[in-house]
Coordinates of C-alpha atoms and ligand atoms in Angstrom, one line a residue:
M287 CA -6.9 -24.8 24.3
E288 CA -6.9 -23.6 20.7
Q289 CA -3.9 -21.9 19.2
L290 CA -4.2 -18.7 17.2
L291 CA -1.7 -17.2 14.8
I292 CA -1.7 -13.4 14.7
T293 CA 0.3 -12.1 11.8
G294 CA 1.7 -8.6 12.5
G295 CA 1.5 -9.5 16.2
N296 CA 3.8 -6.7 17.2
G297 CA 1.9 -4.0 15.4
F298 CA -0.7 -1.7 17.1
L299 CA -3.7 -3.9 16.5
G300 CA -1.8 -7.1 16.4
S301 CA -0.2 -6.6 19.8
H302 CA -3.6 -5.8 21.4
L303 CA -5.2 -8.8 19.7
A304 CA -2.4 -11.0 21.1
E305 CA -2.8 -9.7 24.6
G306 CA -6.6 -9.6 24.6
L307 CA -7.1 -13.1 23.0
H308 CA -4.5 -14.6 25.3
Q309 CA -6.5 -13.3 28.2
A310 CA -9.6 -14.7 26.6
G311 CA -8.0 -18.2 26.8
Y312 CA -6.3 -18.7 23.5
R313 CA -2.7 -19.9 23.0
I314 CA -1.0 -17.2 20.9
K315 CA 1.6 -17.5 18.2
I316 CA 2.7 -14.4 16.4
L317 CA 4.4 -13.8 13.2
A318 CA 6.3 -10.5 13.2
R319 CA 9.2 -8.7 11.6
N320 CA 12.0 -8.1 14.1
R321 CA 12.7 -4.4 14.2
G322 CA 16.0 -5.0 15.8
S323 CA 15.2 -4.2 19.4
D324 CA 12.1 -6.5 19.6
T325 CA 12.2 -9.3 22.1
P326 CA 9.6 -12.0 22.1
A327 CA 6.9 -11.9 24.8
P328 CA 7.5 -15.0 26.9
E329 CA 3.8 -15.9 26.9
F330 CA 3.6 -16.0 23.1
E331 CA 5.3 -18.3 20.6
T332 CA 7.0 -16.0 18.1
V333 CA 8.1 -16.6 14.5
W334 CA 10.2 -13.8 13.1
G335 CA 10.1 -13.1 9.4
D336 CA 8.6 -11.5 6.4
I337 CA 5.0 -12.2 5.3
R338 CA 6.2 -12.6 1.8
D339 CA 8.6 -15.5 2.8
E340 CA 6.7 -18.8 2.1
A341 CA 8.9 -20.9 4.4
V342 CA 8.5 -18.5 7.3
V343 CA 4.7 -18.3 6.9
D344 CA 4.4 -22.1 6.4
H345 CA 6.3 -22.6 9.6
A346 CA 4.1 -20.1 11.5
V347 CA 0.8 -21.5 10.2
R348 CA 1.7 -25.2 10.8
G349 CA -0.3 -26.6 13.8
V350 CA -2.5 -23.5 14.6
D351 CA -6.3 -23.7 14.7
R352 CA -7.1 -20.2 13.4
V353 CA -5.3 -17.4 11.7
I354 CA -5.8 -13.6 12.1
H355 CA -4.0 -11.8 9.4
T356 CA -3.2 -8.1 10.2
V357 CA 0.1 -7.5 8.4
S358 CA -0.1 -4.5 6.2
N359 CA 2.2 -1.6 5.1
F360 CA -0.4 0.6 6.8
R361 CA 1.9 3.2 8.3
K362 CA 3.9 3.8 5.2
G363 CA 1.9 6.6 3.7
G364 CA 4.0 7.3 0.7
S365 CA 5.1 3.8 -0.1
D366 CA 5.4 2.8 -3.7
K367 CA 3.0 0.5 -5.6
D368 CA 5.2 -2.6 -5.6
Q369 CA 5.8 -2.5 -1.9
A370 CA 2.1 -2.0 -1.1
H371 CA 1.1 -4.7 -3.5
G372 CA 3.8 -7.1 -2.3
I373 CA 2.9 -6.8 1.3
N374 CA -0.9 -6.3 1.2
V375 CA -1.8 -8.6 -1.8
E376 CA 1.1 -11.1 -2.3
G377 CA 1.7 -11.4 1.4
T378 CA -2.0 -12.3 1.9
K379 CA -1.7 -14.9 -0.9
V380 CA 1.2 -16.5 0.9
V381 CA -0.9 -16.7 4.1
L382 CA -3.9 -18.1 2.3
E383 CA -1.8 -20.8 0.6
A384 CA -0.5 -21.9 4.0
V385 CA -4.0 -21.8 5.6
R386 CA -5.3 -24.1 2.8
R387 CA -2.3 -26.5 3.1
H388 CA -2.6 -26.8 6.9
K389 CA -6.4 -27.0 6.9
V390 CA -6.8 -24.2 9.3
K391 CA -10.3 -24.1 10.9
Q392 CA -10.9 -20.3 10.3
Y393 CA -9.1 -17.5 8.5
V394 CA -9.9 -14.0 9.8
H395 CA -8.7 -11.3 7.5
C396 CA -8.1 -7.8 8.7
S397 CA -9.2 -5.4 6.0
T398 CA -10.2 -1.7 6.5
I399 CA -13.1 0.7 6.0
G400 CA -10.6 2.4 3.7
V401 CA -11.8 0.0 0.9
H402 CA -14.9 2.2 0.8
G403 CA -12.7 5.3 0.5
S404 CA -14.5 8.6 1.3
V405 CA -18.1 7.7 1.6
L406 CA -21.1 9.5 0.2
E407 CA -23.7 7.3 1.9
I408 CA -23.8 8.2 5.6
P409 CA -23.5 6.0 7.5
A410 CA -21.9 3.6 5.1
T411 CA -22.4 -0.2 5.6
E412 CA -20.6 -3.4 4.5
T413 CA -22.4 -3.2 1.2
T414 CA -21.6 0.4 0.3
A415 CA -19.8 0.7 -3.0
F416 CA -16.0 0.4 -2.9
N417 CA -14.1 3.6 -3.6
P418 CA -10.5 3.2 -2.7
G419 CA -8.7 6.5 -2.8
D420 CA -5.0 5.6 -2.6
I421 CA -2.5 2.7 -3.1
Y422 CA -3.0 1.5 0.5
Q423 CA -6.8 1.3 0.1
Q424 CA -6.6 -0.1 -3.4
T425 CA -4.3 -3.0 -2.4
K426 CA -6.4 -3.7 0.7
L427 CA -9.4 -4.0 -1.6
E428 CA -7.4 -6.3 -3.9
A429 CA -6.4 -8.4 -0.9
E430 CA -10.1 -8.7 0.2
E431 CA -11.1 -9.8 -3.4
L432 CA -8.3 -12.3 -3.4
V433 CA -9.5 -13.7 0.0
W434 CA -13.0 -14.3 -1.3
E435 CA -11.8 -15.8 -4.5
F436 CA -9.5 -18.2 -2.6
T437 CA -12.3 -19.0 -0.1
R438 CA -14.7 -20.0 -2.9
H439 CA -12.1 -22.1 -4.7
H440 CA -10.8 -23.9 -1.6
C441 CA -13.8 -23.9 0.7
L442 CA -12.1 -22.0 3.5
T443 CA -13.9 -20.8 6.5
T444 CA -13.3 -17.1 6.3
T445 CA -14.3 -13.9 8.1
V446 CA -13.4 -10.4 6.9
I447 CA -13.2 -7.5 9.4
R448 CA -13.0 -3.9 8.3
P449 CA -11.9 -1.9 11.4
I450 CA -12.8 1.8 11.6
S451 CA -9.9 4.2 12.4
L452 CA -8.1 2.8 15.5
I453 CA -7.3 4.8 18.6
G454 CA -6.0 4.0 22.0
P455 CA -2.8 3.1 23.9
G456 CA -0.2 2.0 21.5
D457 CA -1.3 4.3 18.7
T458 CA 1.2 6.7 17.3
R459 CA -0.7 7.8 14.2
M460 CA -2.9 10.3 16.0
L461 CA 0.0 11.6 18.2
K462 CA 1.0 14.4 15.9
L463 CA -2.6 15.8 15.9
F464 CA -2.9 15.7 19.7
R465 CA 0.6 17.3 20.1
M466 CA -0.1 20.1 17.7
I467 CA -3.5 20.9 19.3
K468 CA -1.8 20.9 22.7
K469 CA 0.9 23.3 21.5
G470 CA -1.7 25.6 19.8
R471 CA 0.1 24.9 16.5
F472 CA -2.6 22.9 14.7
I473 CA -3.7 24.3 11.4
K474 CA -7.0 23.3 9.9
F475 CA -7.1 22.7 6.2
G476 CA -10.4 23.4 4.5
P477 CA -13.8 23.4 6.1
C478 CA -13.2 20.3 8.4
N479 CA -16.8 19.1 7.9
A480 CA -15.8 15.6 6.8
Y481 CA -16.8 13.0 9.4
F482 CA -14.4 11.0 11.5
Q483 CA -15.2 7.9 13.6
P484 CA -12.7 6.5 16.0
A485 CA -12.7 2.9 17.1
Y486 CA -11.2 2.2 20.5
I487 CA -8.7 -0.5 20.3
D488 CA -10.2 -2.8 23.0
D489 CA -13.6 -2.6 21.4
V490 CA -12.0 -3.7 18.1
V491 CA -10.3 -6.6 19.8
E492 CA -13.6 -7.7 21.2
G493 CA -15.1 -7.6 17.7
F494 CA -12.4 -10.0 16.5
R495 CA -13.0 -12.2 19.5
L496 CA -16.7 -12.5 18.8
C497 CA -16.0 -13.7 15.3
L498 CA -13.7 -16.6 16.4
D499 CA -15.4 -20.0 16.2
N500 CA -18.7 -18.3 15.6
P501 CA -20.7 -19.8 12.7
K502 CA -22.6 -16.5 12.4
A503 CA -19.3 -14.9 11.3
F504 CA -18.3 -17.5 8.7
G505 CA -18.4 -16.2 5.2
E506 CA -19.2 -12.7 6.4
V507 CA -17.8 -9.2 6.4
F508 CA -18.1 -6.9 9.4
I509 CA -17.4 -3.3 10.0
I510 CA -16.1 -3.0 13.6
G511 CA -15.5 0.1 15.7
G512 CA -17.2 2.7 17.8
D513 CA -20.7 3.9 16.9
E514 CA -20.2 7.7 17.0
Y515 CA -19.0 9.8 14.1
V516 CA -18.5 13.6 14.3
P517 CA -17.3 16.3 11.9
L518 CA -13.5 16.9 12.2
E519 CA -14.2 20.4 13.6
T520 CA -16.0 18.7 16.6
L521 CA -13.2 16.1 16.9
F522 CA -10.6 18.8 17.2
T523 CA -12.7 20.7 19.8
I524 CA -13.1 17.5 21.9
I525 CA -9.4 16.8 21.8
A526 CA -8.7 20.4 22.9
E527 CA -11.2 20.2 25.7
E528 CA -9.7 17.0 27.0
L529 CA -6.2 18.5 26.7
Q530 CA -7.6 21.6 28.5
V531 CA -6.4 24.0 25.7
K532 CA -8.1 26.3 23.3
P533 CA -9.6 24.6 20.2
P534 CA -7.5 25.3 17.0
A535 CA -8.5 28.5 15.2
I536 CA -6.2 28.9 12.2
R537 CA -7.6 27.6 8.9
I538 CA -6.1 27.6 5.4
P539 CA -7.5 26.3 2.1
L540 CA -6.9 22.7 1.3
T541 CA -6.1 22.8 -2.4
P542 CA -2.6 24.3 -2.2
M543 CA -1.7 21.7 0.4
L544 CA -2.8 18.9 -1.9
W545 CA -0.5 20.2 -4.6
A546 CA 2.4 20.3 -2.1
A547 CA 1.7 16.8 -0.9
S548 CA 1.6 15.5 -4.5
L549 CA 4.9 17.2 -5.2
C550 CA 6.5 15.8 -2.0
E551 CA 5.5 12.3 -3.1
T552 CA 6.9 12.8 -6.6
I553 CA 10.2 13.8 -5.2
C554 CA 10.6 11.5 -2.2
V555 CA 9.2 8.2 -3.2
P556 CA 11.7 7.5 -6.1
L557 CA 14.5 8.4 -3.7
G558 CA 13.2 5.9 -1.1
I559 CA 12.4 8.7 1.4
E560 CA 9.2 8.7 3.4
P561 CA 7.5 12.0 2.3
P562 CA 7.0 14.5 5.1
L563 CA 3.7 15.4 3.5
H564 CA 1.7 13.0 1.4
R565 CA -1.8 12.9 -0.1
R566 CA -3.0 10.2 2.3
R567 CA -2.2 12.5 5.2
M568 CA -4.1 15.3 3.5
S569 CA -7.0 13.0 2.8
F570 CA -7.6 13.1 6.5
F571 CA -9.2 16.5 6.0
Q572 CA -11.3 15.4 3.0
N573 CA -12.6 11.9 3.5
N574 CA -15.9 11.2 5.1
R575 CA -15.6 8.3 7.5
A576 CA -19.0 7.5 8.9
F577 CA -20.0 3.9 9.2
S578 CA -22.8 1.7 10.6
I579 CA -21.9 -1.1 12.9
A580 CA -25.5 -2.4 12.9
K581 CA -24.6 -5.7 11.3
A582 CA -22.0 -6.6 13.9
K583 CA -24.5 -5.6 16.7
K584 CA -27.2 -7.7 15.2
R585 CA -25.3 -10.8 14.2
L586 CA -22.5 -10.9 16.8
D587 CA -24.1 -9.0 19.6
Y588 CA -21.2 -6.6 19.4
R589 CA -21.4 -3.6 21.7
P590 CA -18.6 -1.0 21.8
R591 CA -18.1 0.0 25.4
I592 CA -15.8 3.1 25.1
N593 CA -17.5 6.2 23.7
L594 CA -15.7 8.8 21.5
R595 CA -14.8 11.2 24.3
E596 CA -13.5 8.5 26.6
S597 CA -11.4 7.0 23.7
I598 CA -9.7 10.4 23.3
R599 CA -9.3 10.7 27.1
R600 CA -7.6 7.3 27.4
T601 CA -5.4 8.0 24.5
I602 CA -4.2 11.2 26.0
V603 CA -3.5 9.4 29.3
W604 CA -1.3 6.9 27.5
Y605 CA 0.5 9.6 25.5
E606 CA 1.2 11.4 28.8
Q607 CA 2.4 8.2 30.4
E608 CA 4.9 7.7 27.6
G609 CA 6.1 11.3 28.0
W610 CA 4.9 12.3 24.5
L611 CA 2.5 15.0 25.4
Ligands
LIG157 N1 -4.8 1.7 12.5 C1 -5.9 1.9 11.9 O1 -6.6 3.0 12.1 C2 -6.6 0.8 11.0 C3 -7.9 1.0 10.5 C4 -8.4 0.1 9.7 C5 -7.7 -1.1 9.4 N2 -6.5 -1.2 9.9 C6 -5.8 -2.5 9.6 O2 -5.3 -3.1 10.8 C7 -4.1 -3.8 10.5 C8 -3.1 -3.4 11.5 O3 -2.8 -2.1 11.4 P1 -2.0 -1.3 12.6 O4 -2.7 0.0 12.8 O5 -1.9 -2.2 13.7 O6 -0.7 -1.0 11.8 P2 0.8 -1.4 12.3 O7 1.0 -1.0 13.7 O8 1.7 -0.8 11.3 O9 0.9 -3.0 12.1 C9 1.1 -3.6 10.9 C10 2.1 -4.7 11.2 O10 2.4 -5.4 10.0 C11 3.8 -5.6 10.0 N3 4.4 -5.7 8.7 C12 4.4 -4.8 7.7 N4 5.0 -5.4 6.6 C13 5.4 -6.6 6.9 C14 6.1 -7.7 6.3 N5 6.5 -7.5 5.0 N6 6.3 -8.8 6.9 C15 5.9 -9.0 8.2 N7 5.3 -8.0 8.9 C16 5.0 -6.9 8.3 C17 4.4 -4.4 10.7 O11 5.7 -4.6 11.1 P3 6.8 -3.5 10.9 O12 6.7 -2.6 12.1 O13 8.1 -4.3 10.9 O14 6.6 -2.7 9.7 C18 3.4 -4.2 11.8 O15 3.8 -5.1 12.9 C19 -3.7 -3.5 9.1 O16 -4.2 -4.6 8.3 C20 -4.5 -2.3 8.7 O17 -4.8 -2.3 7.3 C21 -5.8 -0.3 10.7

């Protein structure tokens, strides 16, 4: 039985990958930062530590067959440049060095559709021009470039996956939106005609599984997610329908909020405070996220099973079970 290392194995995607790929027959090792209360799942081997720590990463990579690297400072919207670069780029470098040293059979790099930023070409594909819009997206792109450079120099077997916006049990990023819509307090900024495309977490895990030990995935980039995109206005209506409340009706212009977000970041980031409002959060209302998954369908026979409405429904059920809605 092959052993997989999943970095960030206690994160949203990482924990679903660990569970799903364990069920698919892999032995799982995870590398994770202990948040204090975390206890290791008995079915997984766990290495605690920071992705930037060479000794920790070397220990984690030693002896595994394949590595899936998901660690990122994703949730830290207002994080400073050094932190984003340190985790997303330098951290990736530390993992790549260990992958090379230990002659790992395959390196699967978790990137993001965010490297394309807000897309003009609809739907965008793996070859659409890069257009990263913030420090997170810029450093994710830098990491991808580093991965390919390293792959060429050291003849690694690499696959890059760019997941679309994840949704499903375990997600907390969309919770605020669902809550506000339920309470009738959600305010729409701007016209809300930008596209949004959710990717149900189990479908994304399946996309990763299909890339493992699959020569059709070696040296390739895949966009993985659901295949429906809708304008934000429609997304808000579907969420409201599934919550059985009225769709949000209040709308205010976007531009003043962008100024406020920028101001919040300028004040909070130097003080080490997570800004309550930041440009990345506001970019939700501006950025077009509409992607084609045709390549994954064709080469990997990838077929997402959970449609957009059902993704939302299942996410609501989970929020309710947690007592959050
Ligand atoms: N969620 C999405 O919509 C989405 C969409 C496209 C791509 N992605 C990509 O998917 C991956 C996983 O995202 P996610 O949504 O699962 O986010 P997440 O829940 O925040 O997971 C990221 C994981 O990385 C860990 N991490 C951060 N800094 C670390 C460090 N210095 N050392 C060790 N571990 C560290 C986090 O641990 P802590 O909790 O201790 O910080 C967390 O477990 C990321 O690469 C992200 O770019 C996500």
